[in-house]
Short mmCIF file of C-alpha atoms in Angstrom, two decimals:
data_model
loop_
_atom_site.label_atom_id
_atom_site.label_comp_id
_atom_site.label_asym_id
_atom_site.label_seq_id
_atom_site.Cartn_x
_atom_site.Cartn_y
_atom_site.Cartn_z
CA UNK A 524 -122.50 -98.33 -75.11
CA UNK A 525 -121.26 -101.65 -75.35
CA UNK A 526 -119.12 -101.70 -72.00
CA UNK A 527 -119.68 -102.13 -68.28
CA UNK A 528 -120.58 -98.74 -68.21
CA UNK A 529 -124.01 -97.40 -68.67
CA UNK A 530 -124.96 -94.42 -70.32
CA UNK A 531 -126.02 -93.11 -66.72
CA UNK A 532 -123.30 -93.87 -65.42
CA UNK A 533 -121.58 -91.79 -68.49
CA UNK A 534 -123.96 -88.84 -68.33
CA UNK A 535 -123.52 -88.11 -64.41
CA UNK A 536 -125.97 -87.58 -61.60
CA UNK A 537 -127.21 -84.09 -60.34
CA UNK A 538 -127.48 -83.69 -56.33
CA UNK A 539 -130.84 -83.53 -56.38
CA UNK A 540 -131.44 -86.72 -57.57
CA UNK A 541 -130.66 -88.71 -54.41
CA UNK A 542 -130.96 -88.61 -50.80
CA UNK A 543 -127.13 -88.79 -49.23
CA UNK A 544 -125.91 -90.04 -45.99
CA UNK A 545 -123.06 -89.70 -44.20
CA UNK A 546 -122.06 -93.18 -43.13
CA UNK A 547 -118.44 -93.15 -41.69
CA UNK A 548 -115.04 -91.65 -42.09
CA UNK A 549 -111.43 -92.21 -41.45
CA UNK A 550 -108.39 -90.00 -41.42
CA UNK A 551 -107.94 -90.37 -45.59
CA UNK A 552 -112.11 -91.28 -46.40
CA UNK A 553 -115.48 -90.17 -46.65
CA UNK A 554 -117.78 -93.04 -47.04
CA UNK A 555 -121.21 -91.69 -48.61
CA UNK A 556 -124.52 -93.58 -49.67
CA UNK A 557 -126.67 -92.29 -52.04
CA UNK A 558 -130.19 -93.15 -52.99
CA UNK A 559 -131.89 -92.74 -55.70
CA UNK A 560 -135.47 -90.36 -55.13
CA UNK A 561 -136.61 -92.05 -58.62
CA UNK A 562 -138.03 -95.23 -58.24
CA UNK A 563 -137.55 -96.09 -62.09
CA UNK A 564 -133.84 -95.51 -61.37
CA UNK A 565 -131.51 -98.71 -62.33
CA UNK A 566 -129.72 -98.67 -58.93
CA UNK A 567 -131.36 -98.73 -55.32
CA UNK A 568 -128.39 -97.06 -53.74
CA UNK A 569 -124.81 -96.04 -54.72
CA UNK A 570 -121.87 -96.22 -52.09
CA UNK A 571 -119.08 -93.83 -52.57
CA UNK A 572 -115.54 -93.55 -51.05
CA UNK A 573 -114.18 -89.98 -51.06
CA UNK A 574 -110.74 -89.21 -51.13
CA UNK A 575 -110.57 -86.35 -48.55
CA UNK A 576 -107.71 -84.16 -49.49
CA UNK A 577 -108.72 -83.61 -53.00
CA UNK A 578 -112.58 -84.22 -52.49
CA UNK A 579 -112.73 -86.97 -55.42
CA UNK A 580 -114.06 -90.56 -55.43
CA UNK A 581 -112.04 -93.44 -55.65
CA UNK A 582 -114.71 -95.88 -55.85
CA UNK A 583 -118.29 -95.98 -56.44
CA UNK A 584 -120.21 -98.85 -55.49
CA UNK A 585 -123.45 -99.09 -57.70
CA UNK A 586 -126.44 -101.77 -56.10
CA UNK A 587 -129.34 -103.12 -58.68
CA UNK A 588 -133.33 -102.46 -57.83
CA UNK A 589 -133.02 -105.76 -55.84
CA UNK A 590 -130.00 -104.38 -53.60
CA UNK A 591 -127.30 -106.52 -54.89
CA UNK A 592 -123.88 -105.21 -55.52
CA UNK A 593 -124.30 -104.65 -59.58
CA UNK A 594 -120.80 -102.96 -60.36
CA UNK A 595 -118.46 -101.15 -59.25
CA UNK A 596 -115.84 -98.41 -60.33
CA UNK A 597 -112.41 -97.66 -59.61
CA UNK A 598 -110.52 -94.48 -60.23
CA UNK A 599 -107.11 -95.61 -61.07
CA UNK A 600 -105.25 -92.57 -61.78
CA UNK A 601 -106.59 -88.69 -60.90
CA UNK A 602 -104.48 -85.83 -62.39
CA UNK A 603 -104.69 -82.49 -61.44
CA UNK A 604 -105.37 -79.95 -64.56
CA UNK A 605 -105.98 -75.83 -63.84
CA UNK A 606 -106.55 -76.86 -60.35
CA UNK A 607 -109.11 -79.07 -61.11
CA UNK A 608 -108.83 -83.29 -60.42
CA UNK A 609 -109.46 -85.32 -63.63
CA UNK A 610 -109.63 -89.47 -63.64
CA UNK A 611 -107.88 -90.00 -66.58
CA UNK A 612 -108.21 -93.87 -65.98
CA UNK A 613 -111.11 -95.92 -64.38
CA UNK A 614 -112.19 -99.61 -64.47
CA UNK A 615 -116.38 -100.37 -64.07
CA UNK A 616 -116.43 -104.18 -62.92
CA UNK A 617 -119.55 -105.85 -63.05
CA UNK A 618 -120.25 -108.25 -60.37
CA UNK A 619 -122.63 -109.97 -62.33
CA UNK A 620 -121.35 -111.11 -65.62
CA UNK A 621 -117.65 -110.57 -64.15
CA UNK A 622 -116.79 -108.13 -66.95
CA UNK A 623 -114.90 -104.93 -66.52
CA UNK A 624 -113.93 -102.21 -68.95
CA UNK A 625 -111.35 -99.87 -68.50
CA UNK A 626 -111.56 -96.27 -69.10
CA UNK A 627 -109.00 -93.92 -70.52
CA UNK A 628 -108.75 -89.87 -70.88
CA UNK A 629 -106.79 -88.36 -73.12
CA UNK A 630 -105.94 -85.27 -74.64
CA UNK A 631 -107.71 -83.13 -72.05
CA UNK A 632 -108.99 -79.98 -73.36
CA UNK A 633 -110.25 -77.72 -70.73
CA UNK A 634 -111.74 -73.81 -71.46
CA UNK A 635 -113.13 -75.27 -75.29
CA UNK A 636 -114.86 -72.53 -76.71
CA UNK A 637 -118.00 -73.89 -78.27
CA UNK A 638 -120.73 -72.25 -79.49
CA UNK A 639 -124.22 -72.18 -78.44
CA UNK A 640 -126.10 -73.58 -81.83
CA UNK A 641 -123.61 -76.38 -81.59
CA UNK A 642 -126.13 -78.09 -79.48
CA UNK A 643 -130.16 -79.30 -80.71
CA UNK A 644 -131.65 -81.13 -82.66
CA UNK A 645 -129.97 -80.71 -86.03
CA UNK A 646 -126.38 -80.93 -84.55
CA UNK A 647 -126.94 -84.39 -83.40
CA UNK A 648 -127.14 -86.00 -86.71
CA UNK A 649 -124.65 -86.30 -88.42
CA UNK A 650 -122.28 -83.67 -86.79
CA UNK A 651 -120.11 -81.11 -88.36
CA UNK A 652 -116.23 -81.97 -87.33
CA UNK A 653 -116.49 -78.50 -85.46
CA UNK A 654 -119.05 -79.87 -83.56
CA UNK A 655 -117.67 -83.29 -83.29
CA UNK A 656 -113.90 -81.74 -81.96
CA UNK A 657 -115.49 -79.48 -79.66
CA UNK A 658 -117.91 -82.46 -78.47
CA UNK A 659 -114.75 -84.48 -77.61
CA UNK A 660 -114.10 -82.04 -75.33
CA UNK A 661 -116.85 -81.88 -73.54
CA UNK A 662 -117.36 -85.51 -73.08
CA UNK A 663 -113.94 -85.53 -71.86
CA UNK A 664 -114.88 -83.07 -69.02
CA UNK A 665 -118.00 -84.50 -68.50
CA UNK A 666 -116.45 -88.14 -68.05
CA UNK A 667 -114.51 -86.58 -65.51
CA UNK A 668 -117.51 -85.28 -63.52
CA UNK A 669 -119.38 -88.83 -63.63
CA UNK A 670 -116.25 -90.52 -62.59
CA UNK A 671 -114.63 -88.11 -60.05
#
């Protein structure tokens, strides 16, 4: 992608991916570890602080296969859209190279009708700019799941 973030890290985890643990809380936090089931998997576990009045992370703590702290991001700024929290801005700092890259949302679009044959294997290449608008949108929403 050519930034600190990965396309993982883009494309969002399911549950069932990783094993979770509860590891502490205070009166604002959830703290939350999460390991990868996938050995292949870039990280070896992923820390998480939860917010717990809106039930969003405000940091994520990714660790390499060798358990060292590889990057880590930091929702800056969560709006709240159709009763639904959005990070509009995050930073990904890698501890490694000392990098960071700083993520923006914009023009939120939530509800985007898009049709079904929008998506396969002829869509992808090059797309239509129906396809391309209504793909906006759902990378916008779906940059919100990965980082919140």
């Amino acid at each position: 992608m050519g930034s600190d973030f990965s396309y993982s890290d883009v494309a969002g985890r399911q549950l069932y991916q990783d094993d979770h643990s509860f590891i502490n809380e205070t009166e604002e936090y959830f703290f939350i570890r999460s390991v990868p089931k996938d050995a292949t998997d870039p990280y070896s576990r992923i820390d998480l602080v939860i917010k717990k009045n809106i039930y969003v992370p405000l940091q994520i703590i990714f660790y390499n296969r060798k358990g060292k702290k590889l990057k880590t991001l930091i929702n800056n700024k969560i709006e709240l859209y159709n009763n639904l929290y959005i990070t509009i801005e995050a930073v990904m700092k890698n501890h490694l190279t000392g990098s960071s890259t700083l993520l923006q949302i914009s023009d939120i679009i939530l509800d985007h009708k898009i049709a079904d044959n929008s998506f396969g294997v002829k869509t992808q290449s090059p797309p239509s700019r129906r396809w391309r608008d209504g793909y906006a949108a759902i990378s916008r929403y779906e940059a919100k799941a990965i980082l919140t």
